[in-house]
Coordinates of C-alpha atoms in Angstrom, one line a residue:
M282 CA 55.1 67.2 102.2
V283 CA 52.8 64.3 102.5
E284 CA 50.0 64.8 105.0
A285 CA 47.9 62.0 106.7
A286 CA 44.2 62.1 106.5
E287 CA 43.9 64.0 109.7
G288 CA 46.3 66.7 108.7
R289 CA 49.6 65.5 110.2
V290 CA 52.7 65.3 108.3
Q291 CA 53.6 61.7 107.5
K292 CA 57.0 61.1 108.5
G293 CA 59.4 58.1 108.7
I294 CA 59.6 55.1 106.3
L295 CA 55.9 55.4 105.3
G296 CA 56.4 59.0 104.3
W297 CA 59.5 58.2 102.5
I298 CA 57.8 55.5 100.7
E299 CA 54.8 57.7 99.9
R300 CA 56.9 60.6 98.7
T301 CA 59.1 58.4 96.5
G302 CA 56.1 56.4 95.0
N303 CA 54.3 59.8 94.1
R304 CA 57.2 60.7 92.1
L305 CA 57.0 57.7 89.9
P306 CA 55.1 58.4 86.6
D307 CA 51.8 56.7 85.9
P308 CA 52.6 53.0 85.0
V309 CA 51.5 53.9 81.3
F310 CA 54.1 56.6 81.2
L311 CA 56.6 54.4 83.1
F312 CA 56.5 52.1 80.2
F313 CA 57.1 54.9 77.7
W314 CA 60.3 56.1 79.6
L315 CA 61.3 52.4 79.9
I316 CA 61.0 52.2 76.1
A317 CA 63.2 55.3 75.6
V318 CA 65.8 53.8 78.1
L319 CA 65.5 50.3 76.2
V320 CA 66.1 52.1 72.7
A321 CA 69.3 53.8 74.2
V322 CA 70.7 50.6 75.6
S323 CA 69.9 48.6 72.3
V324 CA 72.0 51.3 70.3
V325 CA 74.9 51.0 72.9
G326 CA 74.5 47.1 72.9
S327 CA 74.7 47.0 69.0
L328 CA 77.8 49.2 68.8
L329 CA 79.7 47.2 71.4
G330 CA 78.8 43.8 69.8
W331 CA 76.8 42.2 72.5
S332 CA 75.9 38.6 71.6
V333 CA 75.2 35.2 72.9
L334 CA 74.8 31.6 71.6
H335 CA 71.1 30.9 71.2
P336 CA 70.1 28.1 73.4
T337 CA 67.8 26.4 71.1
E338 CA 68.2 27.5 67.5
I339 CA 71.2 26.0 65.3
D340 CA 72.9 27.9 62.3
E341 CA 72.1 25.6 59.2
A342 CA 75.3 26.7 57.4
T343 CA 77.8 26.0 60.2
G344 CA 75.8 23.4 62.4
Q345 CA 76.6 25.4 65.3
A346 CA 74.5 27.3 67.7
Q347 CA 73.4 30.5 66.2
V348 CA 74.9 33.6 67.3
I349 CA 72.3 36.3 68.6
A350 CA 73.4 39.9 68.6
A351 CA 72.0 43.1 70.1
T352 CA 70.0 45.0 67.5
S353 CA 69.4 48.8 67.7
L354 CA 65.9 49.7 67.9
L355 CA 66.8 52.8 65.7
S356 CA 67.8 50.5 62.7
A357 CA 65.7 51.0 59.7
E358 CA 64.3 47.6 60.0
N359 CA 63.1 48.0 63.5
I360 CA 61.7 51.5 62.8
Q361 CA 59.8 50.3 60.2
R362 CA 58.3 47.4 62.2
L363 CA 57.3 49.7 65.0
W364 CA 55.1 51.7 62.8
V365 CA 53.9 49.2 60.2
E366 CA 53.2 46.6 62.9
M367 CA 51.7 48.8 65.6
P368 CA 48.2 47.6 65.3
A369 CA 49.3 43.9 65.4
T370 CA 51.5 44.5 68.2
F371 CA 48.9 45.8 70.3
T372 CA 46.0 43.3 69.2
H373 CA 48.5 40.3 69.4
F374 CA 49.5 41.1 73.0
H375 CA 48.4 37.8 74.8
P376 CA 47.0 39.1 78.0
L377 CA 44.7 41.4 76.2
G378 CA 42.5 38.5 74.6
Y379 CA 42.6 36.5 77.8
V380 CA 41.3 39.6 80.0
L381 CA 38.8 40.8 77.5
V382 CA 37.3 37.4 77.2
V383 CA 37.2 36.6 81.0
M384 CA 35.9 40.1 81.8
L385 CA 33.0 40.0 79.3
G386 CA 31.5 37.3 81.6
A387 CA 32.7 38.4 85.1
G388 CA 31.5 41.9 84.3
V389 CA 28.0 40.6 83.9
A390 CA 28.3 38.6 87.3
E391 CA 29.5 41.7 89.0
R392 CA 27.0 44.2 87.5
A393 CA 24.1 41.8 88.3
G394 CA 24.9 41.7 91.9
L395 CA 25.9 38.2 91.9
F396 CA 29.5 38.6 93.5
G397 CA 28.2 41.2 96.0
T398 CA 25.3 39.1 97.2
A399 CA 27.4 36.0 97.3
M400 CA 30.0 37.6 99.5
R401 CA 27.2 39.1 101.8
A402 CA 25.5 35.5 102.1
G403 CA 29.1 34.1 102.8
V404 CA 29.6 36.3 105.9
R405 CA 26.3 37.6 107.1
N406 CA 25.3 34.6 109.3
A407 CA 28.7 33.3 110.3
P408 CA 29.1 32.1 113.9
K409 CA 30.9 34.5 116.1
V410 CA 33.7 32.2 116.6
L411 CA 34.3 31.6 112.9
L412 CA 33.8 35.1 111.9
T413 CA 37.4 36.2 111.3
P414 CA 38.2 32.9 109.1
I415 CA 35.0 33.3 107.1
V416 CA 35.8 37.0 106.4
C417 CA 39.2 36.0 105.3
L418 CA 38.2 33.1 103.2
V419 CA 35.5 35.1 101.5
G420 CA 38.0 37.8 100.9
M421 CA 40.3 35.6 99.2
M422 CA 37.6 34.0 97.1
G423 CA 36.3 37.4 96.4
N424 CA 39.3 38.1 94.1
L425 CA 37.3 36.4 91.5
A426 CA 35.1 39.6 91.7
A427 CA 38.0 42.0 91.3
D428 CA 37.0 45.5 92.5
A429 CA 33.7 44.2 93.8
A430 CA 35.6 42.6 96.8
Y431 CA 37.0 45.9 97.9
V432 CA 33.8 48.0 97.7
V433 CA 31.4 45.3 98.9
L434 CA 33.1 43.0 101.4
I435 CA 35.6 45.3 103.2
P436 CA 33.0 47.8 104.6
L437 CA 30.5 45.0 105.1
A438 CA 33.2 43.2 107.2
G439 CA 33.3 46.1 109.5
I440 CA 29.5 46.3 109.8
I441 CA 29.4 42.6 110.7
F442 CA 32.1 42.7 113.3
H443 CA 30.3 45.6 115.0
A444 CA 27.1 43.7 115.0
A445 CA 28.9 40.8 116.6
G446 CA 30.3 43.2 119.4
R447 CA 33.8 43.3 118.0
H448 CA 35.9 46.1 117.0
P449 CA 34.7 47.1 113.2
V450 CA 38.2 48.3 112.1
A451 CA 39.4 44.6 113.0
G452 CA 36.9 43.3 110.5
I453 CA 38.1 45.7 107.9
A454 CA 41.6 44.8 108.4
A455 CA 40.8 41.2 108.3
A456 CA 39.0 41.5 105.1
F457 CA 41.4 43.8 103.4
A458 CA 44.2 41.2 104.4
G459 CA 42.2 38.7 102.6
V460 CA 41.1 40.5 99.6
S461 CA 44.6 42.4 98.8
G462 CA 47.3 40.7 100.8
G463 CA 46.0 37.4 99.8
F464 CA 45.4 38.8 96.2
S465 CA 46.6 35.5 94.5
A466 CA 45.3 33.1 96.9
N467 CA 42.0 31.3 95.7
L468 CA 40.4 27.9 95.4
L469 CA 39.8 28.7 91.7
P470 CA 41.7 30.2 88.9
G471 CA 40.2 33.5 87.6
Q472 CA 40.8 36.8 86.0
L473 CA 44.3 37.3 87.6
D474 CA 45.6 33.9 86.2
A475 CA 44.4 34.8 82.8
L476 CA 46.1 38.2 82.9
L477 CA 49.5 37.0 84.5
F478 CA 49.7 33.7 82.3
G479 CA 49.3 35.8 79.1
I480 CA 52.2 38.1 80.1
T481 CA 54.2 34.9 81.0
E482 CA 53.3 33.5 77.6
A483 CA 54.5 36.5 75.7
A484 CA 57.6 36.6 77.8
V485 CA 58.5 32.9 76.7
E486 CA 57.9 33.5 73.2
T487 CA 60.2 36.6 73.0
V488 CA 63.0 34.1 73.5
F489 CA 61.9 30.5 72.7
G490 CA 59.0 30.9 70.0
D491 CA 55.5 29.6 70.2
F492 CA 54.5 28.7 73.7
T493 CA 50.7 28.2 75.0
A494 CA 50.3 29.2 78.6
N495 CA 48.0 27.1 80.9
I496 CA 46.0 29.5 83.0
A497 CA 45.4 26.6 85.5
G498 CA 49.1 26.3 85.8
N499 CA 49.1 27.6 89.4
W500 CA 45.8 26.1 90.5
Y501 CA 47.2 23.9 93.1
F502 CA 49.6 26.5 94.4
I503 CA 47.1 29.3 94.9
A504 CA 44.8 26.9 96.5
A505 CA 47.4 25.9 98.9
M506 CA 48.1 29.6 99.5
T507 CA 44.5 30.0 100.6
V508 CA 45.0 27.2 103.2
I509 CA 48.1 28.6 104.4
F510 CA 47.2 32.2 104.5
L511 CA 43.9 31.7 106.3
P512 CA 45.3 30.6 109.7
V513 CA 47.9 33.5 109.4
I514 CA 45.3 36.3 108.8
W515 CA 42.9 34.7 111.6
Y516 CA 45.8 34.7 114.2
V517 CA 47.0 38.2 113.5
T518 CA 43.6 39.5 113.5
D519 CA 42.3 37.9 116.7
R520 CA 45.5 37.8 118.7
M521 CA 47.4 40.8 117.6
I522 CA 45.2 43.5 115.9
E523 CA 42.0 43.5 117.8
P524 CA 43.8 43.4 121.2
R525 CA 45.8 46.4 120.0
L526 CA 42.8 48.2 118.9
G527 CA 41.1 47.9 122.3
T528 CA 37.6 47.6 123.3
W529 CA 35.1 49.2 120.8
N530 CA 33.7 52.5 121.7
P531 CA 30.7 53.6 119.5
G532 CA 31.5 57.1 120.6
M533 CA 34.7 57.1 118.4
A534 CA 32.5 56.5 115.3
G535 CA 31.9 58.8 112.4
R536 CA 29.8 56.6 110.4
D537 CA 27.7 59.0 108.3
G538 CA 24.7 56.6 108.4
L539 CA 26.7 53.4 107.8
E540 CA 24.5 51.4 110.1
E541 CA 21.4 52.1 107.9
Q542 CA 23.3 50.2 105.0
S543 CA 24.1 47.4 107.3
D544 CA 23.5 43.8 107.6
R545 CA 20.2 43.4 105.8
A546 CA 18.9 40.1 105.0
L547 CA 18.8 38.7 101.6
T548 CA 15.8 39.1 99.6
D549 CA 13.8 36.4 98.2
G550 CA 14.9 37.4 94.7
E551 CA 18.5 37.4 95.9
R552 CA 18.2 33.9 97.4
K553 CA 16.5 32.6 94.4
G554 CA 19.2 34.3 92.1
L555 CA 21.9 32.6 94.1
K556 CA 20.3 29.2 93.7
R557 CA 19.9 29.7 89.8
A558 CA 23.5 30.8 89.7
G559 CA 24.6 27.7 91.5
L560 CA 22.7 25.7 88.9
A561 CA 24.2 27.6 86.0
V562 CA 27.8 26.9 87.4
L563 CA 26.9 23.0 87.6
A564 CA 25.7 23.3 84.1
V565 CA 28.9 24.7 82.8
V566 CA 31.1 22.4 84.8
A567 CA 29.1 19.5 83.6
L568 CA 29.3 20.7 79.9
W569 CA 33.3 20.9 80.2
L570 CA 33.3 17.5 81.9
A571 CA 31.3 16.2 78.8
F572 CA 33.6 18.0 76.2
T573 CA 36.4 16.3 78.2
F574 CA 35.4 12.6 78.8
G575 CA 32.4 12.4 76.6
P576 CA 31.9 11.2 73.0
G577 CA 34.5 12.4 70.8
T578 CA 36.6 14.0 73.7
P579 CA 37.0 17.3 71.8
L580 CA 39.1 18.8 74.7
I581 CA 41.4 16.0 74.7
D582 CA 44.0 15.3 72.1
E583 CA 44.0 11.5 71.7
G584 CA 46.9 11.6 69.4
A585 CA 49.4 13.6 71.5
T586 CA 52.0 12.3 74.0
P587 CA 50.6 11.7 77.6
E588 CA 52.0 15.0 78.5
A589 CA 50.3 17.0 75.9
R590 CA 46.8 15.2 75.8
L591 CA 45.1 17.8 77.9
T592 CA 46.5 20.8 76.2
P593 CA 43.1 21.6 74.4
F594 CA 41.5 21.4 77.9
Y595 CA 43.9 23.9 79.5
Q596 CA 43.5 26.2 76.3
S597 CA 39.7 26.1 76.9
L598 CA 39.8 27.3 80.4
V599 CA 39.6 31.1 79.4
A600 CA 36.5 30.3 77.4
G601 CA 35.2 28.1 80.3
F602 CA 35.5 30.9 82.8
F603 CA 33.8 33.3 80.4
L604 CA 31.0 31.1 80.1
L605 CA 30.7 30.1 83.7
F606 CA 30.6 34.0 84.9
L607 CA 28.3 35.0 82.2
L608 CA 25.7 32.3 82.5
A609 CA 25.9 32.5 86.5
G610 CA 25.5 36.2 86.4
W611 CA 22.6 36.0 83.8
A612 CA 20.9 33.4 85.8
Y613 CA 21.2 35.4 89.2
G614 CA 20.1 38.6 87.4
A615 CA 17.0 37.3 85.9
A616 CA 15.9 35.8 89.1
A617 CA 16.9 38.8 91.3
G618 CA 15.3 41.3 88.8
T619 CA 18.8 43.1 88.0
I620 CA 18.5 41.9 84.4
D621 CA 15.3 42.5 82.5
D622 CA 16.1 41.1 79.1
H623 CA 18.9 40.2 76.8
R624 CA 19.5 44.0 76.0
G625 CA 20.3 44.5 79.8
L626 CA 22.6 41.6 79.5
V627 CA 24.5 43.0 76.5
K628 CA 24.6 46.5 78.2
M629 CA 26.2 44.9 81.2
M630 CA 28.9 43.3 78.9
A631 CA 29.6 46.7 77.3
G632 CA 30.0 48.2 80.8
A633 CA 32.6 45.7 81.6
M634 CA 34.5 46.7 78.7
E635 CA 34.2 50.4 79.5
D636 CA 35.7 49.4 82.9
L637 CA 38.8 48.1 81.2
A638 CA 39.5 51.3 79.4
Y639 CA 42.6 52.2 81.6
Y640 CA 43.8 48.6 81.3
L641 CA 43.7 48.9 77.5
V642 CA 46.0 52.0 77.5
L643 CA 48.2 50.3 79.8
A644 CA 48.3 47.1 77.6
F645 CA 49.2 49.4 74.6
A646 CA 52.1 50.6 76.3
A647 CA 53.2 47.3 77.8
A648 CA 52.6 45.5 74.4
H649 CA 55.0 47.7 72.9
F650 CA 57.7 47.5 75.6
V651 CA 57.6 43.6 75.5
A652 CA 57.5 43.7 71.6
M653 CA 60.7 46.1 71.5
F654 CA 62.4 44.2 74.1
A655 CA 62.3 41.0 71.8
W656 CA 63.3 42.9 68.6
S657 CA 66.3 44.2 70.3
N658 CA 67.5 40.7 71.5
L659 CA 68.4 42.2 74.8
G660 CA 65.9 39.7 76.5
L661 CA 67.8 36.7 75.3
I662 CA 71.2 38.1 76.0
L663 CA 70.2 38.9 79.6
A664 CA 68.6 35.6 80.1
V665 CA 71.4 33.5 78.9
N666 CA 74.1 35.5 80.6
G667 CA 72.0 35.7 83.8
A668 CA 71.4 32.0 83.7
D669 CA 75.2 31.4 83.3
F670 CA 75.9 33.6 86.2
L671 CA 73.2 32.1 88.5
G672 CA 74.0 28.6 87.4
N673 CA 77.6 29.1 88.2
S674 CA 76.8 30.6 91.5
G675 CA 75.5 27.2 92.9
L676 CA 72.3 28.7 94.3
P677 CA 69.6 26.0 94.7
A678 CA 66.3 26.8 92.8
W679 CA 64.6 27.5 96.2
A680 CA 67.0 30.3 96.9
L681 CA 66.6 31.9 93.5
L682 CA 62.7 31.8 93.7
A683 CA 62.8 33.2 97.2
A684 CA 64.7 35.9 96.0
I685 CA 62.1 36.6 93.3
V686 CA 59.6 36.7 96.0
A687 CA 61.5 39.3 97.8
V688 CA 62.1 41.4 94.9
S689 CA 58.6 41.4 93.8
A690 CA 57.4 42.3 97.3
L691 CA 59.8 45.3 97.5
L692 CA 58.8 46.4 93.9
N693 CA 55.2 46.3 94.9
I694 CA 55.6 48.9 97.3
F695 CA 56.3 51.4 94.5
V696 CA 54.5 50.1 91.5
G697 CA 51.0 48.7 92.5
S698 CA 49.8 47.1 89.3
A699 CA 50.4 43.4 89.4
S700 CA 50.3 43.2 85.4
A701 CA 52.6 46.3 85.2
K702 CA 55.3 44.7 87.3
W703 CA 55.2 41.4 85.7
A704 CA 55.2 42.9 82.2
L705 CA 58.5 44.4 83.3
L706 CA 60.0 41.4 85.1
A707 CA 58.7 38.6 83.1
P708 CA 60.7 39.2 79.8
V709 CA 64.0 38.6 81.6
L710 CA 63.1 36.3 84.6
V711 CA 60.9 33.7 82.7
P712 CA 63.5 32.9 80.1
M713 CA 66.4 32.9 82.5
L714 CA 64.7 30.4 84.9
M715 CA 63.7 28.3 82.2
L716 CA 67.3 28.0 80.9
L717 CA 68.0 26.8 84.7
G718 CA 65.3 24.3 84.4
I719 CA 62.5 26.1 86.2
T720 CA 59.3 26.2 84.5
P721 CA 57.3 29.4 83.4
E722 CA 54.5 28.4 86.1
M723 CA 56.8 28.3 88.9
A724 CA 58.2 31.8 88.1
T725 CA 54.7 33.2 87.8
A726 CA 53.9 31.5 91.1
A727 CA 56.9 33.0 92.9
Y728 CA 56.1 36.5 91.6
R729 CA 52.5 36.1 92.9
V730 CA 53.5 35.4 96.5
G731 CA 55.6 38.6 96.5
D732 CA 53.1 40.8 94.7
G733 CA 50.4 40.3 97.3
A734 CA 52.1 40.6 100.6
T735 CA 52.9 44.3 100.4
N736 CA 49.7 45.5 98.8
I737 CA 48.2 46.3 102.2
I738 CA 51.1 48.6 103.5
T739 CA 51.8 50.8 100.7
P740 CA 49.8 54.1 100.2
L741 CA 50.4 53.8 96.6
M742 CA 48.0 50.9 96.4
V743 CA 44.7 52.4 94.5
Y744 CA 42.3 51.3 97.2
F745 CA 44.5 52.3 100.3
P746 CA 42.7 55.6 100.5
L747 CA 39.3 54.0 100.1
I748 CA 40.0 51.7 103.1
L749 CA 41.4 54.5 105.0
I750 CA 37.9 56.1 104.6
F751 CA 36.1 53.0 105.6
C752 CA 38.1 53.0 108.9
Q753 CA 37.3 56.6 109.6
R754 CA 33.8 55.9 109.4
W755 CA 34.2 53.9 112.6
Q756 CA 37.2 55.7 114.2
K757 CA 37.4 59.4 113.3
D758 CA 41.1 59.8 114.2
F759 CA 42.2 56.7 112.3
G760 CA 45.0 58.1 109.9
L761 CA 47.2 56.8 107.2
G762 CA 50.0 55.8 109.6
S763 CA 47.4 54.0 111.8
L764 CA 46.3 51.9 108.7
A765 CA 49.7 51.1 107.6
A766 CA 50.7 50.1 111.2
T767 CA 47.5 47.9 111.6
M768 CA 48.3 46.1 108.2
L769 CA 52.1 45.8 108.8
P770 CA 51.9 42.5 110.8
Y771 CA 49.7 40.9 108.2
S772 CA 52.1 42.1 105.5
I773 CA 55.0 40.4 107.5
G774 CA 53.1 37.2 108.4
L775 CA 51.9 36.7 104.8
L776 CA 55.3 37.3 103.3
L777 CA 57.0 34.8 105.6
A778 CA 54.4 32.3 105.0
G779 CA 54.5 32.7 101.4
L780 CA 58.4 32.4 101.4
A781 CA 58.2 29.2 103.5
M782 CA 55.5 27.8 101.1
T783 CA 57.4 28.6 98.0
I784 CA 60.7 27.2 99.4
G785 CA 58.9 24.0 100.5
W786 CA 57.1 23.4 97.3
V787 CA 60.2 23.7 95.4
M788 CA 62.1 21.5 97.7
L789 CA 59.3 18.9 97.6
D790 CA 58.9 19.3 93.7
L791 CA 55.3 19.4 94.1
P792 CA 52.9 20.0 91.1
L793 CA 51.8 23.6 90.7
G794 CA 48.5 22.7 88.7
P795 CA 47.3 20.4 86.1
G796 CA 50.1 19.4 84.0
A797 CA 52.6 22.0 85.3
G798 CA 55.5 21.3 87.6
V799 CA 58.3 23.2 89.3
F800 CA 61.2 21.7 87.3
M801 CA 61.6 21.2 83.4
D802 CA 64.3 20.1 80.9
P803 CA 66.3 23.3 80.0
P804 CA 65.8 24.1 76.4
T805 CA 68.2 22.1 74.3
T806 CA 71.4 23.7 72.8
V807 CA 74.6 22.3 71.2
Q808 CA 76.8 23.8 73.7
P809 CA 74.8 24.0 77.1
T810 CA 75.0 27.6 78.3
A811 CA 73.8 27.1 82.0
P812 CA 73.6 24.0 84.1
A813 CA 70.4 23.2 85.6
V814 CA 69.8 24.4 89.1
A815 CA 70.0 21.8 91.9
E816 CA 67.0 20.6 93.1

């Protein structure tokens, strides 16, 4: 039996979701179980002779498309590869390098207090009439701060709503919807882009060889998500959730001294730190502009085709975000007094790596699943056959991508980790859609829309119990069902808005980011295996 926080048995769909999800293993062991299934399927596929014509490679002896057959993972060659190449399999996993580099800088900004202070400054003096949209916007921008947005902004939003004479739980709900429901929405690429596009890059390479991901490949798309999601969260909060909660009654609170933490003014050191951080951000932006347009243009490949000239710039963005977060955090900490000297800075960078301990374990499992999927050739076989099926179905591209949004949203109810889900889906979805003429960037964008929408209604989301505690500080009888029911209108609204946006984006063929579009020429082949999807 599953019990809500106040001791009642959780029944109905929410109880079923919680019971079912709790039976799933940890994502790390989920990958190990999937590896076991993958081994069994590879053996069956090898015995049955599963094969396809490779969409891009030609057999030099025959001049025909090369036949790719399923390979048993229990073959001597693959067993040797597993044990001999294990260190390289792990360390060459693309998301690993991206995330470690970005987090070295972001960890300093978070530990120095920059993210928390910036969020407090963003919402503290908000006009009452604009309180909800400002909380939502800061929440979506707060995704750059990863966990800090959950532990700083969401409880702070309840305090600020209370100070404005509004229901604190409405503030918590609005902030939770912005931070978690709008998880991919942002005005700037950040840590999540580095993580997801690293997995996308690995997925492309399992079938088509060398590929370099552009972590700004969804920049325009996620910025548009921010603009579209903002009025949705604003409307649901002010017109649906707050009226449903009723008039705030302070007698309902169980705040445990929460008001003492409250809406304190920024100190002189914090204000000075924010100014210094802003100057550091401007300095990094100016430096990158100089590298791009200045003498020698080191971030532009002058000898490449027009489409590829900015490739070095895109490849440099991971380092750019590392430097931006590092220098901004250092500048803030030095002014605010949270970083004493360079030893304190190094200690914060080391602490950021400690926070990634679980991610490193997950990455080890995911790296081997992705690599073994490639060794078995099952990814290519599924991609080509899936592309054949979908191409022959006559479904337009917008319908295929809308289906990906829906599947991602459903899967997210049971598997909360964005990286774990994408590591499972990307090796099949990305190559398959490429064969249908849809870019890896568009596949990633569609996944992101579905991934965020249902974060806020599943008890399996890691921060869901924490949000429940925040609510119970203000309303003692607020249970698990209360939180899920409060967040359900947000989830439905964000999912519908995201679906509409995805469909419209595809039909209008809008750019997803610098150098990234919706459609591409399918990888060339001697005998086309799948027609391009109709635009």
